[in-house]
Amino acid sequence: MDAMSPRYLRTLAAALAESSLDLRWSAELRLECTFPKRAVGELLAASGCVAVSFGYESGSQRVLDLIDKGVRIDVVPEVLTEPARNGIAAQMMGFTGFPTETRAEAPATYEFLRDHEKLWTTSGIGVFSLTPGSIVAKDPGRFGIDVLPLPASDDIRRYVPWRDRTTGEVH
């Protein structure tokens, strides 16, 4: 499982909170508007949750829409409020360099973190890497790129090279 769904999160947290186990745990979660309910944050804390990680990906709504993230960036601070209010550390993970991201859009990813620094504990921003099986690799034309072939000797394909159709730049 890539990230825990809100429904599974609530079920797991309720079971842990009711159990006699004294666990400390963390999870990767989806950024969903169903999360920011006071009872969910309190339940997580009662269950022993100490940290959550969110892939917020980009501070640009256009990029989020392009990758079908399913969240509005303006809702994310509300989602982060409950973990913060309940003493649960939040990690924010994003990237720049997504196909078609403009130079003007890239800083929004950093600005979001700066503007909401009291709501997260740690963050990581990397450079977009194309992975096999991703929505971008499956439909490169939609993202204005060409997927480049790998040498036959490259039998482990963690990342796939690609070319931006507009600039010709190879990544």
CSV table of C-alpha atoms in Angstrom, one decimal:
chain,number,residue,atom,x,y,z
A,1,MET,CA,0.0,0.0,0.0
A,2,ASP,CA,1.4,3.3,-1.0
A,3,ALA,CA,-0.5,5.5,1.5
A,4,MET,CA,-3.1,4.6,4.0
A,5,SER,CA,-6.6,5.5,3.2
A,6,PRO,CA,-8.6,7.7,5.7
A,7,ARG,CA,-11.1,4.9,6.3
A,8,TYR,CA,-8.4,2.4,7.1
A,9,LEU,CA,-6.5,4.9,9.2
A,10,ARG,CA,-9.6,5.5,11.4
A,11,THR,CA,-10.2,1.8,11.7
A,12,LEU,CA,-6.6,1.0,12.7
A,13,ALA,CA,-6.4,4.0,15.1
A,14,ALA,CA,-9.6,3.0,16.8
A,15,ALA,CA,-8.5,-0.6,17.3
A,16,LEU,CA,-5.1,0.5,18.7
A,17,ALA,CA,-6.7,3.1,21.0
A,18,GLU,CA,-9.0,0.4,22.4
A,19,SER,CA,-6.2,-2.2,22.8
A,20,SER,CA,-3.9,-2.6,25.7
A,21,LEU,CA,-0.9,-2.3,23.4
A,22,ASP,CA,1.5,0.5,24.1
A,23,LEU,CA,2.7,1.2,20.6
A,24,ARG,CA,4.2,4.3,18.9
A,25,TRP,CA,3.6,4.3,15.2
A,26,SER,CA,3.6,6.4,12.0
A,27,ALA,CA,2.0,6.2,8.6
A,28,GLU,CA,2.1,7.7,5.1
A,29,LEU,CA,-1.3,9.2,4.5
A,30,ARG,CA,-3.2,10.7,1.6
A,31,LEU,CA,-4.0,14.3,1.7
A,32,GLU,CA,-7.8,14.2,1.7
A,33,CYS,CA,-10.3,16.7,2.9
A,34,THR,CA,-12.0,14.0,5.0
A,35,PHE,CA,-9.0,14.0,7.4
A,36,PRO,CA,-9.4,17.4,9.1
A,37,LYS,CA,-11.9,16.4,11.8
A,38,ARG,CA,-11.1,17.0,15.4
A,39,ALA,CA,-12.0,13.5,16.4
A,40,VAL,CA,-9.6,12.0,13.9
A,41,GLY,CA,-6.6,13.9,15.3
A,42,GLU,CA,-7.5,13.0,18.9
A,43,LEU,CA,-8.0,9.4,17.9
A,44,LEU,CA,-4.6,9.2,16.2
A,45,ALA,CA,-2.9,10.6,19.3
A,46,ALA,CA,-4.8,8.2,21.6
A,47,SER,CA,-3.8,5.3,19.4
A,48,GLY,CA,0.0,6.1,19.7
A,49,CYS,CA,0.5,7.8,16.4
A,50,VAL,CA,3.5,10.0,16.6
A,51,ALA,CA,4.1,11.0,13.0
A,52,VAL,CA,2.4,11.1,9.6
A,53,SER,CA,3.9,11.7,6.2
A,54,PHE,CA,2.0,13.4,3.4
A,55,GLY,CA,3.0,13.6,-0.3
A,56,TYR,CA,1.8,17.1,-1.1
A,57,GLU,CA,3.9,17.0,-4.3
A,58,SER,CA,3.5,20.6,-5.4
A,59,GLY,CA,2.3,24.0,-4.2
A,60,SER,CA,0.9,24.6,-7.7
A,61,GLN,CA,-2.8,23.7,-8.1
A,62,ARG,CA,-2.3,23.3,-11.8
A,63,VAL,CA,0.4,20.7,-11.3
A,64,LEU,CA,-1.7,18.9,-8.6
A,65,ASP,CA,-4.7,18.8,-11.0
A,66,LEU,CA,-2.4,17.6,-13.8
A,67,ILE,CA,-1.3,14.6,-11.7
A,68,ASP,CA,-4.8,13.9,-10.5
A,69,LYS,CA,-3.7,14.4,-6.9
A,70,GLY,CA,-7.3,14.9,-5.8
A,71,VAL,CA,-6.7,17.7,-3.3
A,72,ARG,CA,-6.8,21.4,-3.4
A,73,ILE,CA,-3.7,23.1,-2.0
A,74,ASP,CA,-5.8,25.6,-0.1
A,75,VAL,CA,-7.3,22.7,1.9
A,76,VAL,CA,-3.9,21.3,3.0
A,77,PRO,CA,-3.3,23.7,5.9
A,78,GLU,CA,-6.7,22.5,7.4
A,79,VAL,CA,-5.6,18.9,7.0
A,80,LEU,CA,-2.3,19.6,8.8
A,81,THR,CA,-3.9,21.5,11.7
A,82,GLU,CA,-5.2,18.3,13.4
A,83,PRO,CA,-1.9,16.4,13.6
A,84,ALA,CA,-0.2,19.6,14.8
A,85,ARG,CA,-2.9,20.4,17.4
A,86,ASN,CA,-2.5,16.8,18.8
A,87,GLY,CA,1.3,16.7,19.0
A,88,ILE,CA,1.7,14.5,15.9
A,89,ALA,CA,4.7,15.3,13.7
A,90,ALA,CA,4.0,15.8,10.1
A,91,GLN,CA,6.4,15.3,7.2
A,92,MET,CA,5.7,17.0,3.9
A,93,MET,CA,7.1,15.6,0.7
A,94,GLY,CA,7.1,17.4,-2.6
A,95,PHE,CA,9.1,17.9,-5.8
A,96,THR,CA,9.8,20.4,-8.5
A,97,GLY,CA,10.6,19.8,-12.1
A,98,PHE,CA,7.3,18.1,-13.0
A,99,PRO,CA,6.7,18.0,-16.8
A,100,THR,CA,5.2,21.3,-17.9
A,101,GLU,CA,5.9,23.0,-14.5
A,102,THR,CA,6.9,26.5,-15.2
A,103,ARG,CA,9.7,28.5,-13.6
A,104,ALA,CA,7.0,30.7,-12.1
A,105,GLU,CA,5.2,27.7,-10.6
A,106,ALA,CA,8.2,25.9,-9.0
A,107,PRO,CA,8.7,28.4,-6.1
A,108,ALA,CA,5.1,27.7,-5.0
A,109,THR,CA,6.2,24.3,-3.6
A,110,TYR,CA,8.7,26.0,-1.3
A,111,GLU,CA,6.4,29.0,-0.5
A,112,PHE,CA,3.7,26.7,0.7
A,113,LEU,CA,6.1,25.2,3.3
A,114,ARG,CA,7.3,28.6,4.3
A,115,ASP,CA,3.8,30.0,4.7
A,116,HIS,CA,2.7,27.0,6.8
A,117,GLU,CA,5.8,26.2,8.7
A,118,LYS,CA,4.0,25.9,12.1
A,119,LEU,CA,2.0,23.0,10.8
A,120,TRP,CA,4.7,20.5,9.8
A,121,THR,CA,7.8,19.1,11.4
A,122,THR,CA,10.1,18.0,8.6
A,123,SER,CA,10.0,18.3,4.8
A,124,GLY,CA,11.7,17.0,1.8
A,125,ILE,CA,11.6,18.5,-1.7
A,126,GLY,CA,13.3,16.6,-4.5
A,127,VAL,CA,13.4,16.8,-8.2
A,128,PHE,CA,10.8,14.9,-10.2
A,129,SER,CA,11.9,11.5,-11.4
A,130,LEU,CA,9.9,9.5,-13.9
A,131,THR,CA,9.1,6.0,-12.7
A,132,PRO,CA,7.9,3.1,-14.8
A,133,GLY,CA,4.2,2.5,-14.3
A,134,SER,CA,3.4,6.1,-13.2
A,135,ILE,CA,0.6,8.0,-14.9
A,136,VAL,CA,3.2,10.1,-16.7
A,137,ALA,CA,5.0,7.1,-18.1
A,138,LYS,CA,1.7,5.5,-19.2
A,139,ASP,CA,0.5,8.6,-21.0
A,140,PRO,CA,3.6,10.8,-21.8
A,141,GLY,CA,1.9,12.9,-24.5
A,142,ARG,CA,-0.6,14.2,-21.9
A,143,PHE,CA,2.4,15.7,-20.1
A,144,GLY,CA,4.3,17.0,-23.1
A,145,ILE,CA,7.1,14.5,-22.9
A,146,ASP,CA,8.7,11.6,-24.7
A,147,VAL,CA,9.9,8.6,-22.7
A,148,LEU,CA,13.4,7.6,-23.9
A,149,PRO,CA,14.5,4.1,-24.4
A,150,LEU,CA,17.0,2.5,-22.0
A,151,PRO,CA,20.0,0.5,-23.0
A,152,ALA,CA,19.4,-3.3,-23.2
A,153,SER,CA,21.9,-3.7,-20.4
A,154,ASP,CA,19.7,-1.7,-18.0
A,155,ASP,CA,17.6,-4.5,-16.6
A,156,ILE,CA,16.5,-2.6,-13.4
A,157,ARG,CA,14.4,0.4,-14.3
A,158,ARG,CA,13.9,2.5,-11.2
A,159,TYR,CA,13.7,5.7,-13.2
A,160,VAL,CA,13.0,6.3,-16.8
A,161,PRO,CA,14.7,9.0,-18.9
A,162,TRP,CA,12.5,11.5,-20.7
A,163,ARG,CA,12.6,14.5,-23.0
A,164,ASP,CA,10.5,17.6,-22.7
A,165,ARG,CA,8.8,18.1,-26.1
A,166,THR,CA,8.8,21.9,-25.7
A,167,THR,CA,12.5,22.5,-24.7
A,168,GLY,CA,14.1,19.3,-25.9
A,169,GLU,CA,15.8,19.0,-22.5
A,170,VAL,CA,16.5,15.4,-21.4
A,171,HIS,CA,15.9,14.4,-17.8
